[in-house]
mmCIF file of C-alpha atoms and ligand atoms in Angstrom:
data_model
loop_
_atom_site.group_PDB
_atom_site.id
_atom_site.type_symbol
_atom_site.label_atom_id
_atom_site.label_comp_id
_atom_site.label_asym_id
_atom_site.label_seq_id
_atom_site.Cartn_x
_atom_site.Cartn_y
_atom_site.Cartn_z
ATOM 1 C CA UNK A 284 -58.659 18.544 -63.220
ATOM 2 C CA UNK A 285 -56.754 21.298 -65.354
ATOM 3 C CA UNK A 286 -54.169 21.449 -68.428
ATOM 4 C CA UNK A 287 -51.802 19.523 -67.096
ATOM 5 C CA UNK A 288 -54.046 16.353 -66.959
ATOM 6 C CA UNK A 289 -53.368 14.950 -70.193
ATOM 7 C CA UNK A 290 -54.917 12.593 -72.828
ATOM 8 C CA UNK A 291 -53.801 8.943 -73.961
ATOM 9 C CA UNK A 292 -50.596 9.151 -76.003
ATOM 10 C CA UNK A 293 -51.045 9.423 -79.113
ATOM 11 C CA UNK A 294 -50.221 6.589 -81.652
ATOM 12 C CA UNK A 295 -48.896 8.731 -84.698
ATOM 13 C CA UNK A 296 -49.490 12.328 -86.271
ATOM 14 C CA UNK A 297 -50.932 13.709 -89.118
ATOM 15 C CA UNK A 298 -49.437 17.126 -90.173
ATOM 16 C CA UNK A 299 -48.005 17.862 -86.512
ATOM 17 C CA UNK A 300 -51.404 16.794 -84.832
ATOM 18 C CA UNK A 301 -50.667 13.293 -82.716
ATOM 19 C CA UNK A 302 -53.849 11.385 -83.273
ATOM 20 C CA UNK A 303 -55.190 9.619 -79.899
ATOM 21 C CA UNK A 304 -58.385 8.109 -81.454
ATOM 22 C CA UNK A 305 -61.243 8.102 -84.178
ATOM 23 C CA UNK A 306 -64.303 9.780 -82.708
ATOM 24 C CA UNK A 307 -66.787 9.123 -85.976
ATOM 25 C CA UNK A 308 -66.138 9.357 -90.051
ATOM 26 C CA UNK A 309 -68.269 9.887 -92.941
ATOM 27 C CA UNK A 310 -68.715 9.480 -96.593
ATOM 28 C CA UNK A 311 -66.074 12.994 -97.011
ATOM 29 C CA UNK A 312 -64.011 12.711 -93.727
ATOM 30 C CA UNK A 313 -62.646 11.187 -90.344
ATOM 31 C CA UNK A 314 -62.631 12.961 -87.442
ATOM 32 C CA UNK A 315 -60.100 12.173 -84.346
ATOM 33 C CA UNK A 316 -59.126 13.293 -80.956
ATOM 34 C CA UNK A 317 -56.154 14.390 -81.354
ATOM 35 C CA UNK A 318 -53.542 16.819 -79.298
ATOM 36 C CA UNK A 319 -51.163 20.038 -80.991
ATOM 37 C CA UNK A 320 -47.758 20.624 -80.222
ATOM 38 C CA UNK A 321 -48.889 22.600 -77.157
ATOM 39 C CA UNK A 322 -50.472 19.568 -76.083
ATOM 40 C CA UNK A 323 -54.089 20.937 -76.961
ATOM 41 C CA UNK A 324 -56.786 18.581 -77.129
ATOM 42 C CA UNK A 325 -58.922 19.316 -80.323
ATOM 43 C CA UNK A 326 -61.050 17.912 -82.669
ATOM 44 C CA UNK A 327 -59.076 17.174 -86.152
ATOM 45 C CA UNK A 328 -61.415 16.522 -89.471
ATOM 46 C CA UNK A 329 -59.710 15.265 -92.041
ATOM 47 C CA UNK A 330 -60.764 15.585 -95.578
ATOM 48 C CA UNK A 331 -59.542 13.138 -97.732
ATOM 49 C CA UNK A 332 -60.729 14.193 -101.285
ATOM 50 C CA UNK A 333 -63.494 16.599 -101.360
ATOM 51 C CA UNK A 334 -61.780 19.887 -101.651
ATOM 52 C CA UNK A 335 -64.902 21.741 -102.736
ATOM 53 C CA UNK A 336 -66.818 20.201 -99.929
ATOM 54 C CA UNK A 337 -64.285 20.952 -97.230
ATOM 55 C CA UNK A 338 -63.344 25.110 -98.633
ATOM 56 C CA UNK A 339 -67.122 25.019 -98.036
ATOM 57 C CA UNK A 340 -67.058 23.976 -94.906
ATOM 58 C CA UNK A 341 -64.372 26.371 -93.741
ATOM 59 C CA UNK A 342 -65.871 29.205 -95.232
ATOM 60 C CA UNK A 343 -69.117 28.847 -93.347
ATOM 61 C CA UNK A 344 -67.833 27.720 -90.216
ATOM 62 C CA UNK A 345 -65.291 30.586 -90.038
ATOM 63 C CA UNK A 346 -68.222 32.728 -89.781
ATOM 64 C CA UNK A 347 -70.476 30.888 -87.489
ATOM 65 C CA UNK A 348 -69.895 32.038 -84.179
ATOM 66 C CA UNK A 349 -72.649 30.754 -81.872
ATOM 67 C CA UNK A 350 -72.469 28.600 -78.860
ATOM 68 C CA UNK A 351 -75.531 26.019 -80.295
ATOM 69 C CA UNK A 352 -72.588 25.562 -83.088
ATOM 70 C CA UNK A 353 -69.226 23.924 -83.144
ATOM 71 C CA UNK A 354 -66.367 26.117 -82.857
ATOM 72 C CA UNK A 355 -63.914 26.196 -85.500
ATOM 73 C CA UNK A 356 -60.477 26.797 -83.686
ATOM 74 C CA UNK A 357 -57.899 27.107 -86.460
ATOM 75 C CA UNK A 358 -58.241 26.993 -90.005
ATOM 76 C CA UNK A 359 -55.278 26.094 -91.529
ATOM 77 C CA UNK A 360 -54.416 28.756 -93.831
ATOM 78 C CA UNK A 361 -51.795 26.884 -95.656
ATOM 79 C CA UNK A 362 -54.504 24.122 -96.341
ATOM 80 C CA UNK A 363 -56.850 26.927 -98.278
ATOM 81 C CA UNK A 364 -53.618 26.681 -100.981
ATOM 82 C CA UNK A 365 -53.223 22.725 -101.400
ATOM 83 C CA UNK A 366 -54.397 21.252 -104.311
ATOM 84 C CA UNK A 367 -54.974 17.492 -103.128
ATOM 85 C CA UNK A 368 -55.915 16.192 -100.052
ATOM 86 C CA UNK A 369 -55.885 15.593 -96.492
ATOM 87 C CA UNK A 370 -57.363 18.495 -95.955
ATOM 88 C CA UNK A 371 -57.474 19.570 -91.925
ATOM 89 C CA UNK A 372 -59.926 21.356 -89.770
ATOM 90 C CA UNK A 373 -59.356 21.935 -86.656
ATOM 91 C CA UNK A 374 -62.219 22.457 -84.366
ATOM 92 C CA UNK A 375 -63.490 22.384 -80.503
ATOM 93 C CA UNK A 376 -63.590 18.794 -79.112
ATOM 94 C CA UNK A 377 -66.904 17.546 -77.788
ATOM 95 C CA UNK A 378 -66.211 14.774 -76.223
ATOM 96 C CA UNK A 379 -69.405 12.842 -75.089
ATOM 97 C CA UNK A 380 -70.279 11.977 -78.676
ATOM 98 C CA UNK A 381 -73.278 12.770 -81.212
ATOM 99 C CA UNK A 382 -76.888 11.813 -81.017
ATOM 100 C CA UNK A 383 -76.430 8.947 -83.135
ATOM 101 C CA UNK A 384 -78.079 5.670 -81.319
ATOM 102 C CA UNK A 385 -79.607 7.223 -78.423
ATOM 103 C CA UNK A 386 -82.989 7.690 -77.011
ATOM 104 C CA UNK A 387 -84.032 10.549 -75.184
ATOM 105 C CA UNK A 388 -86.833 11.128 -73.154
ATOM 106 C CA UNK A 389 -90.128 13.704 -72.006
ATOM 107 C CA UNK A 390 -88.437 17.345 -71.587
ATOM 108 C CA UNK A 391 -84.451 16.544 -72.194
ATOM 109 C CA UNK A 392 -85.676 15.504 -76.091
ATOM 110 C CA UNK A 393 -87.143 18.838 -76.038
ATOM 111 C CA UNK A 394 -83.945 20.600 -74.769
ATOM 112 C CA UNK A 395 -81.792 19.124 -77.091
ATOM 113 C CA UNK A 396 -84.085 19.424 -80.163
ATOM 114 C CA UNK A 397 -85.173 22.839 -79.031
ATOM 115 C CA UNK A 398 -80.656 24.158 -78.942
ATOM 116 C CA UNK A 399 -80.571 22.350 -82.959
ATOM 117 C CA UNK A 400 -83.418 25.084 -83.680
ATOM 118 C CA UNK A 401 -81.850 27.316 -82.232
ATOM 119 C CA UNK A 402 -78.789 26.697 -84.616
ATOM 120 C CA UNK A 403 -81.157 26.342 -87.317
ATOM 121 C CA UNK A 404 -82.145 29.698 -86.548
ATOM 122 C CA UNK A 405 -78.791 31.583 -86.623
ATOM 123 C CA UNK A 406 -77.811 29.513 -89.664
ATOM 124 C CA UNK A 407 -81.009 30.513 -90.925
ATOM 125 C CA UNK A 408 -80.489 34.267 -90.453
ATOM 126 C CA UNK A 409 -76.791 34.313 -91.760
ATOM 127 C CA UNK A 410 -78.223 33.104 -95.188
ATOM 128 C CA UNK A 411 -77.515 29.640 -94.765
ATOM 129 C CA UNK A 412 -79.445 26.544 -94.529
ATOM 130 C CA UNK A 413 -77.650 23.140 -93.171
ATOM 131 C CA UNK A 414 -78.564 21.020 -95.537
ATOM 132 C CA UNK A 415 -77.536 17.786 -93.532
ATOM 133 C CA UNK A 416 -79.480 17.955 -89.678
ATOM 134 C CA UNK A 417 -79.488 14.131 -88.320
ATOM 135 C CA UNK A 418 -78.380 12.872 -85.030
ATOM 136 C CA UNK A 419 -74.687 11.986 -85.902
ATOM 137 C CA UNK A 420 -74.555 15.861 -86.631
ATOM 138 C CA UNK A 421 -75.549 17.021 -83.117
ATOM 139 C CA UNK A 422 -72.749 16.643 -81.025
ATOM 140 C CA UNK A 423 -73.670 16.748 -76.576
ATOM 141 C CA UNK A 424 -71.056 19.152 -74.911
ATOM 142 C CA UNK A 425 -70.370 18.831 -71.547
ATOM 143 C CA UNK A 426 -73.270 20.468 -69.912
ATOM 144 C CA UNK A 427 -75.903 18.656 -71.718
ATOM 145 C CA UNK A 428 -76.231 21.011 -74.625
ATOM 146 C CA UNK A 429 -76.399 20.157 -78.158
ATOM 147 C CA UNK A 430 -74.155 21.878 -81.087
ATOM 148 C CA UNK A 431 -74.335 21.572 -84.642
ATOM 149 C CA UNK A 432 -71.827 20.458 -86.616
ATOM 150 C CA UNK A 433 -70.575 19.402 -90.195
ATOM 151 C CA UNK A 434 -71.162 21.905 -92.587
ATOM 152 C CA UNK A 435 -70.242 19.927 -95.434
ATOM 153 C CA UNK A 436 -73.720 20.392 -96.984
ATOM 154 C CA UNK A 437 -74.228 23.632 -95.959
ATOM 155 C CA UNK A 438 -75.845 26.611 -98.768
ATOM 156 C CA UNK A 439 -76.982 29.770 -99.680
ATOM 157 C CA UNK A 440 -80.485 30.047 -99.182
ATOM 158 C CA UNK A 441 -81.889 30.084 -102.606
ATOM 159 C CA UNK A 442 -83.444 33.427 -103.641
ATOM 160 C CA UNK A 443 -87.349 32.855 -105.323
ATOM 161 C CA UNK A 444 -86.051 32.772 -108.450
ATOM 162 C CA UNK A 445 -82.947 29.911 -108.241
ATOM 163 C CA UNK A 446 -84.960 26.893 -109.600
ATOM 164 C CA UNK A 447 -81.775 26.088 -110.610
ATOM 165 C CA UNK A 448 -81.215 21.929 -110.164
ATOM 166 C CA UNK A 449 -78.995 21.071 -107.866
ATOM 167 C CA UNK A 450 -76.822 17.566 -106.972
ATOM 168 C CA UNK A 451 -79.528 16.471 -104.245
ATOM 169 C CA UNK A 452 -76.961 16.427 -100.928
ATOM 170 C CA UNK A 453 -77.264 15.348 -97.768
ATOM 171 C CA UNK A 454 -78.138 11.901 -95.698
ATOM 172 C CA UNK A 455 -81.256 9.984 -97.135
ATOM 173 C CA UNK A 456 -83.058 9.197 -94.040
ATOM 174 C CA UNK A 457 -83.399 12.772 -93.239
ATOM 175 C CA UNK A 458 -83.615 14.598 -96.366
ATOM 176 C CA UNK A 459 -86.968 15.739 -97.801
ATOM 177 C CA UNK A 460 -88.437 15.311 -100.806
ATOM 178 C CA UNK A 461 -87.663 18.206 -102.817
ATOM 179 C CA UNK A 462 -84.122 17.706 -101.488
ATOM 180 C CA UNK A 463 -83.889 14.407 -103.333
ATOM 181 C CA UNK A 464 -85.317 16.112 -106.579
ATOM 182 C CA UNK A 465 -82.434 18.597 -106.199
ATOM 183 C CA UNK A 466 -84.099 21.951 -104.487
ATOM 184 C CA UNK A 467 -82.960 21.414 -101.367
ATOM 185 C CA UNK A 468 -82.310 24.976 -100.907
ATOM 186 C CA UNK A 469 -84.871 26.528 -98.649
ATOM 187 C CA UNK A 470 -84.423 26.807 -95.164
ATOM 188 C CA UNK A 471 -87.998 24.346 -95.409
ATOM 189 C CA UNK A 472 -85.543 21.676 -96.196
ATOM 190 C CA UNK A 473 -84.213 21.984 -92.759
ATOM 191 C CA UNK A 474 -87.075 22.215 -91.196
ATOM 192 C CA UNK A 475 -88.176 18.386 -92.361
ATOM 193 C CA UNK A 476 -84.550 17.049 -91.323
ATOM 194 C CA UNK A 477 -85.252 18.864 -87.809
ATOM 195 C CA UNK A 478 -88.547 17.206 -87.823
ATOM 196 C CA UNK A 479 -87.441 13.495 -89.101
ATOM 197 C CA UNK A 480 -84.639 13.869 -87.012
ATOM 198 C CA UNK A 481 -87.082 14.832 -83.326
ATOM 199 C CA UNK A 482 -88.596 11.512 -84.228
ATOM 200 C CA UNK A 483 -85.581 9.930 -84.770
ATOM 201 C CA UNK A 484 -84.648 10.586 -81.054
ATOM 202 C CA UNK A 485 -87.397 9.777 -78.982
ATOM 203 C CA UNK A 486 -88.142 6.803 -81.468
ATOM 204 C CA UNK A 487 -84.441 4.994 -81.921
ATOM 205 C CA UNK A 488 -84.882 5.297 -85.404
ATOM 206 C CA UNK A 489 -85.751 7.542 -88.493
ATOM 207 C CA UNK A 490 -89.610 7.936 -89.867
ATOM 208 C CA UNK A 491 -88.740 6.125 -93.220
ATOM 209 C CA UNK A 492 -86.977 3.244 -93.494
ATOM 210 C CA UNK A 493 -86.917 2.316 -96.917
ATOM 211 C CA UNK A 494 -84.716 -0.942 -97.132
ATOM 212 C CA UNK A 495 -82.311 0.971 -99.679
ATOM 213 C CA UNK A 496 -81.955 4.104 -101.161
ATOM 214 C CA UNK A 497 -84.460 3.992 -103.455
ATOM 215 C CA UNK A 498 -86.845 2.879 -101.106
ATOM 216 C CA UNK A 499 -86.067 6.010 -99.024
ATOM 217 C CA UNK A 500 -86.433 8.406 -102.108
ATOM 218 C CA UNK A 501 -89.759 6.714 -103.079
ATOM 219 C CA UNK A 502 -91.064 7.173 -99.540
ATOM 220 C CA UNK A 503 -89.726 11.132 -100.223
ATOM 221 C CA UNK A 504 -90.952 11.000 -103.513
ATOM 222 C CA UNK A 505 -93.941 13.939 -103.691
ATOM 223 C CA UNK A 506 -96.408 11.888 -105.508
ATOM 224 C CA UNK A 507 -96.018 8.069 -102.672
ATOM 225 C CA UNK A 508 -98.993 7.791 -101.033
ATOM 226 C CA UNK A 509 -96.955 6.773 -97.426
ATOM 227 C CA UNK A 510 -98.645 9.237 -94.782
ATOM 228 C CA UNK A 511 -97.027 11.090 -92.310
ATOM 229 C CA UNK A 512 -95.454 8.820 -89.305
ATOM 230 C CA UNK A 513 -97.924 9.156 -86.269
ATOM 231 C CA UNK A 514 -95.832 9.422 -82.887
ATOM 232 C CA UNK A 515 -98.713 8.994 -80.759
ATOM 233 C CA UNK A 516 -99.973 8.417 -77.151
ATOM 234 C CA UNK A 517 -102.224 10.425 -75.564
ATOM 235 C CA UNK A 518 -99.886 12.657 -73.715
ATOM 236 C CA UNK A 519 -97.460 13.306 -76.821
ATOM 237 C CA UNK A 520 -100.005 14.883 -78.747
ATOM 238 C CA UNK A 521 -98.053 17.853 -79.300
ATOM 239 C CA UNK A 522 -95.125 15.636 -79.651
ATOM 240 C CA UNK A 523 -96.955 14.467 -82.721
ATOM 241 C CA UNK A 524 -98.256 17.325 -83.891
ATOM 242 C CA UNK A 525 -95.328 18.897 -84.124
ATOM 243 C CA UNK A 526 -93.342 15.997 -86.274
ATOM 244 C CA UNK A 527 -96.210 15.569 -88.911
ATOM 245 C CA UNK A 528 -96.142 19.554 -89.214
ATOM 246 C CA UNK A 529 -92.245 19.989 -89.782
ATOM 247 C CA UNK A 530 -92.581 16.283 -92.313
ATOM 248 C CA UNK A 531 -95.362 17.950 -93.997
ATOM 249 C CA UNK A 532 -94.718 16.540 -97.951
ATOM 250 C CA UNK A 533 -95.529 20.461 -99.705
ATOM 251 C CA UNK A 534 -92.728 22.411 -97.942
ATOM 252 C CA UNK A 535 -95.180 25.415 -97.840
ATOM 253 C CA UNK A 536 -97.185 23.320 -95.196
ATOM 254 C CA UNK A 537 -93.833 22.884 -92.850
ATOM 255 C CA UNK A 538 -93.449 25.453 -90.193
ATOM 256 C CA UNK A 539 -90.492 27.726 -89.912
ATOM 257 C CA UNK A 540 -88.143 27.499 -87.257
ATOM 258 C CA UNK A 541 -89.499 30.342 -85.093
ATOM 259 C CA UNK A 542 -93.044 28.138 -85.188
ATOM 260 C CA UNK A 543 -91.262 25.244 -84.072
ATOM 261 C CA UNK A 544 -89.795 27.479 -81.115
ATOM 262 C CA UNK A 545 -92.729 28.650 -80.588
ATOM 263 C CA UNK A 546 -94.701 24.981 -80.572
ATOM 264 C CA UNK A 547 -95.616 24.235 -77.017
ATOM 265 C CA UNK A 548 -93.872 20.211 -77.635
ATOM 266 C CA UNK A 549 -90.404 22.816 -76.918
ATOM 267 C CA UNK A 550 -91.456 26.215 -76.008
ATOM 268 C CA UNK A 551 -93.208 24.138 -72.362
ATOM 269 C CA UNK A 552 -89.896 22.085 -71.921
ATOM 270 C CA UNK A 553 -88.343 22.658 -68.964
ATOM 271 C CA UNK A 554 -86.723 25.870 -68.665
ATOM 272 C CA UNK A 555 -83.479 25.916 -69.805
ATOM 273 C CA UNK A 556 -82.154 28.617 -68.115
ATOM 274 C CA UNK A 557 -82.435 26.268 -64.900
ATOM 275 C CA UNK A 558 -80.411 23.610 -67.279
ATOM 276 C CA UNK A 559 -77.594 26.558 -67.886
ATOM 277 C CA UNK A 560 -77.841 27.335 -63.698
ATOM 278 C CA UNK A 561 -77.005 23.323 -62.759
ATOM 279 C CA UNK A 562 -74.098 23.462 -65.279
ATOM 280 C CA UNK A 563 -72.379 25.966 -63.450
ATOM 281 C CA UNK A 564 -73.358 25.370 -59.859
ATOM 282 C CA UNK A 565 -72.721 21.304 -60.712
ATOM 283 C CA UNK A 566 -70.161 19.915 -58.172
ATOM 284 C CA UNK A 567 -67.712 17.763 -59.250
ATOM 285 C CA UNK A 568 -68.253 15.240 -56.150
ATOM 286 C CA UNK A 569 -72.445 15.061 -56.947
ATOM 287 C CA UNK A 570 -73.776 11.751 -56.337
ATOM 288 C CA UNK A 571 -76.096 12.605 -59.486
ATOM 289 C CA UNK A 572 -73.465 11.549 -61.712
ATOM 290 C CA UNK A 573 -73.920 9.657 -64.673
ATOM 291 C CA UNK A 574 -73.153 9.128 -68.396
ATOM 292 C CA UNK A 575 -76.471 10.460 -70.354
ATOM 293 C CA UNK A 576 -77.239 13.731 -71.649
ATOM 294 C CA UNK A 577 -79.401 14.936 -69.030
ATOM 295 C CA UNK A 578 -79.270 18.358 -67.464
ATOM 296 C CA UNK A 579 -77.739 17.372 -63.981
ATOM 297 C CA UNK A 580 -75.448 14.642 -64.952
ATOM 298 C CA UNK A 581 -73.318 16.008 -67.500
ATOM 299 C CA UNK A 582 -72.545 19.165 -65.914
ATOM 300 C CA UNK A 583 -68.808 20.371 -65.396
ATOM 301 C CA UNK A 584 -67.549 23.575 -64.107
ATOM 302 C CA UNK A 585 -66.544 24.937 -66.985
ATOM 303 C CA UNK A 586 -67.031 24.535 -70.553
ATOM 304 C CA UNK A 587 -64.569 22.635 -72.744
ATOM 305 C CA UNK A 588 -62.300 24.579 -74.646
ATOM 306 C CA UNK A 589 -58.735 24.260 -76.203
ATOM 307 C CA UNK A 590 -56.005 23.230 -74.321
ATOM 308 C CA UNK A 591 -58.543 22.423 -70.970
ATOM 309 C CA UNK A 592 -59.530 18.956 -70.321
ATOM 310 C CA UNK A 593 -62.831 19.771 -68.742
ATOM 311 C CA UNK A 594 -63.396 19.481 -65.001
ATOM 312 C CA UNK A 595 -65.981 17.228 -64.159
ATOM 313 C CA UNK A 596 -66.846 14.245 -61.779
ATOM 314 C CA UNK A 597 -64.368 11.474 -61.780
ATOM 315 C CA UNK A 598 -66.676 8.786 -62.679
ATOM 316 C CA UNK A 599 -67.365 10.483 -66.146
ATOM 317 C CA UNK A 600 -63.986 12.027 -66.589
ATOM 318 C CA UNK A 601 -62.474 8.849 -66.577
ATOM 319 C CA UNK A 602 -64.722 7.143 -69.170
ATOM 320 C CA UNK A 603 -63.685 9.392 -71.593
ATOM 321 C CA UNK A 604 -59.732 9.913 -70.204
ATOM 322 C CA UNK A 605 -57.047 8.135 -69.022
ATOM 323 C CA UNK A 606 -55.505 10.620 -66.453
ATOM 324 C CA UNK A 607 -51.954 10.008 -66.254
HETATM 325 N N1 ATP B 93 -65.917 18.583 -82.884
HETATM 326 C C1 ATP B 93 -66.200 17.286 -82.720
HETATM 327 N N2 ATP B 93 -66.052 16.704 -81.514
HETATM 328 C C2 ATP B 93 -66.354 15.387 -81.340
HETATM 329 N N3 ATP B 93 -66.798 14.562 -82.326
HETATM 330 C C3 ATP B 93 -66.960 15.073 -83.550
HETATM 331 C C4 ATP B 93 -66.666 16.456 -83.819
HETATM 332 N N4 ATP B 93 -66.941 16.680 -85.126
HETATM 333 C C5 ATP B 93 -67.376 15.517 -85.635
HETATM 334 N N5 ATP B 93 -67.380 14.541 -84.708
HETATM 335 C C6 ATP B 93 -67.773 13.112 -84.902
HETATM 336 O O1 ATP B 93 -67.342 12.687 -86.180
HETATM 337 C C7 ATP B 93 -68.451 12.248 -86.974
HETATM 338 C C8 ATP B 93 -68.203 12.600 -88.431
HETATM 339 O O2 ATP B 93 -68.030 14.003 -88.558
HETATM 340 P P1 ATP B 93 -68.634 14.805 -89.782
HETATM 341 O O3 ATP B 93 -70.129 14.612 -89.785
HETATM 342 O O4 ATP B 93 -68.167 16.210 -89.701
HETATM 343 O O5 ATP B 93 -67.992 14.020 -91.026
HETATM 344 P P2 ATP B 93 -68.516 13.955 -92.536
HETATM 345 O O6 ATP B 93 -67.613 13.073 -93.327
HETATM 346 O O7 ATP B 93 -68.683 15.356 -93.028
HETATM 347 O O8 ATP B 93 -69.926 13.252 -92.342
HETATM 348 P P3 ATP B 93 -71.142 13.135 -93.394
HETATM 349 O O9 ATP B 93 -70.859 11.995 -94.300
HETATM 350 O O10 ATP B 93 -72.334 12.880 -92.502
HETATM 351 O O11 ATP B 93 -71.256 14.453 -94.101
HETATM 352 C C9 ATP B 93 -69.670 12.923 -86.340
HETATM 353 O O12 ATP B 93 -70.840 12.166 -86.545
HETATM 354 C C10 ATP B 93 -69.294 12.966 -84.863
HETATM 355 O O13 ATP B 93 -69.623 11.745 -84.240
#
């Protein structure tokens, strides 16, 4: 497969991007495949409203530069100087989807959750912290590796003395509880969303359900009496270990994201260096072809960037592709 190998027409155009098809929205944006004038196939985010939220976005994601993190292709300059939305961000396409609704299993959880912290830990050491880690926000590429994206929520890491209150921001499932009283601005906060969000995929589902969102904040709330979630069987002990430790309710408690690096639940995952290796040797015509996220199955030749429609085996190129 190369260039030339295009993507469904698309059905109308935004701003001189044709628009082949919604990949996921949220409460600030939509995001589509869509294709440029040169017949790229990016990413396209569309801000409807939220022009705070989205020159904040742009700002941080013009200077991440990491491959655990989504690549920002273009920022529209001319956008910076609108005063009302749409406003557009153009970005890398990933095109096998987030986390959101699957289940992984034994060492590929690890993998995955093991690339977020690594994320965490760039973000982390530019001064930032997330401020919204869930599985919609962890996006496969085609190799099997996770990247971060959406940094809608994204701060400054707040110095010892910012007490200062803050809108409480992010999604209530994984947020922890001094997010939701508005000091959500340690990189600790992270570390509980990382945590909630581990259990999330190897459960199906988050560690608090509250029935609304005041259920969920009471669950957060530092003075309920819920205990941590227990993840247990006997051989995910450090499975479990490691999820109570990250939801631990005092943020002091949580680890950082080098301990969670370090915690043998991801630092005795399989090696991931022999993940990178399959990616690249990976031929196209493998029988081990398949759809999930695992090491082997999602591997293409090379990795997807603008204007390529990534090489990979027929059966899962053309789930994703009409080839015309
Ligand atoms: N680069 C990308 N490639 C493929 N899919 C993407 C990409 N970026 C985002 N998506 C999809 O679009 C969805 C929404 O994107 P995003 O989270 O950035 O929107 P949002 O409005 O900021 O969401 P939220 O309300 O969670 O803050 C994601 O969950 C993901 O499924």
């Amino acid at each position: 497969m190369n260039a030339a190998a295009t993507v469904q027409q698309p059905s109308y155009t935004v701003r001189g991007f044709g628009i082949i098809k919604r990949l996921g929205s949220g409460a600030t944006a939509t995001v589509y495949e869509a294709c440029t004038e040169k017949n790229e196939v990016v990413a396209l985010k569309v801000v409807m409203r939220d022009r705070n939220t989205y020159m904040r976005e742009l700002r941080v994601l013009k200077e991440m530069r990491h491959d655990r993190i989504v690549k920002l292709f273009r920022s529209e300059e001319n956008e910076s100087y609108r005063k009302t939305g749409p406003f557009l961000i153009v970005m890398e396409l990933e095109p096998w989807g987030s986390l959101s609704g699957l289940v992984l299993w034994g060492s590929e959880a690890a993998q995955c959750m093991r690339d977020v912290a690594i994320a965490l830990q760039y973000i982390h050491r530019k001064g930032y912290i997330h401020g919204d880690i869930k599985p919609a926000n962890l996006l496969r590429d085609g190799c099997g590796r996770i990247k971060v994206c959406d940094f809608g929520c994204c701060k400054k890491i707040a110095t010892d003395d910012d007490t200062v209150f803050r809108r409480p921001q992010g999604t209530p499932a994984f947020m922890s509880p001094e997010a939701y009283r508005g000091h959500g601005g340690t990189t600790a906060c992270d570390v509980w969303s990382l945590a909630a969000t581990i259990f999330c995929v190897v459960r199906g589902h988050p560690p608090f359900m509250g029935q609304n969102l005041v259920e969920k904040i009471m669950y957060g709330a530092p003075d309920s009496h819920r205990s941590a979630p227990v993840v247990c069987c006997e051989e995910e002990s450090n499975l479990a270990h490691l999820v109570n430790w990250g939801l631990s309710k005092p943020a002091r408690d949580r680890p950082s994201v080098d301990d969670v690096l370090h915690h043998p639940w991801m630092a005795n995952a399989e090696d991931l260096r022999a993940r990178d290796a399959a990616c690249h040797l990976f031929s196209p015509s493998s029988s081990e072809a398949g759809s999930n996220v695992s090491a082997h199955s999602n591997s293409i030749e090379s990795s997807t960037h603008i204007g390529v429609v990534p090489s990979m085996s027929p059966s899962i190129f053309l789930a994703k592709y009409t080839v015309v």
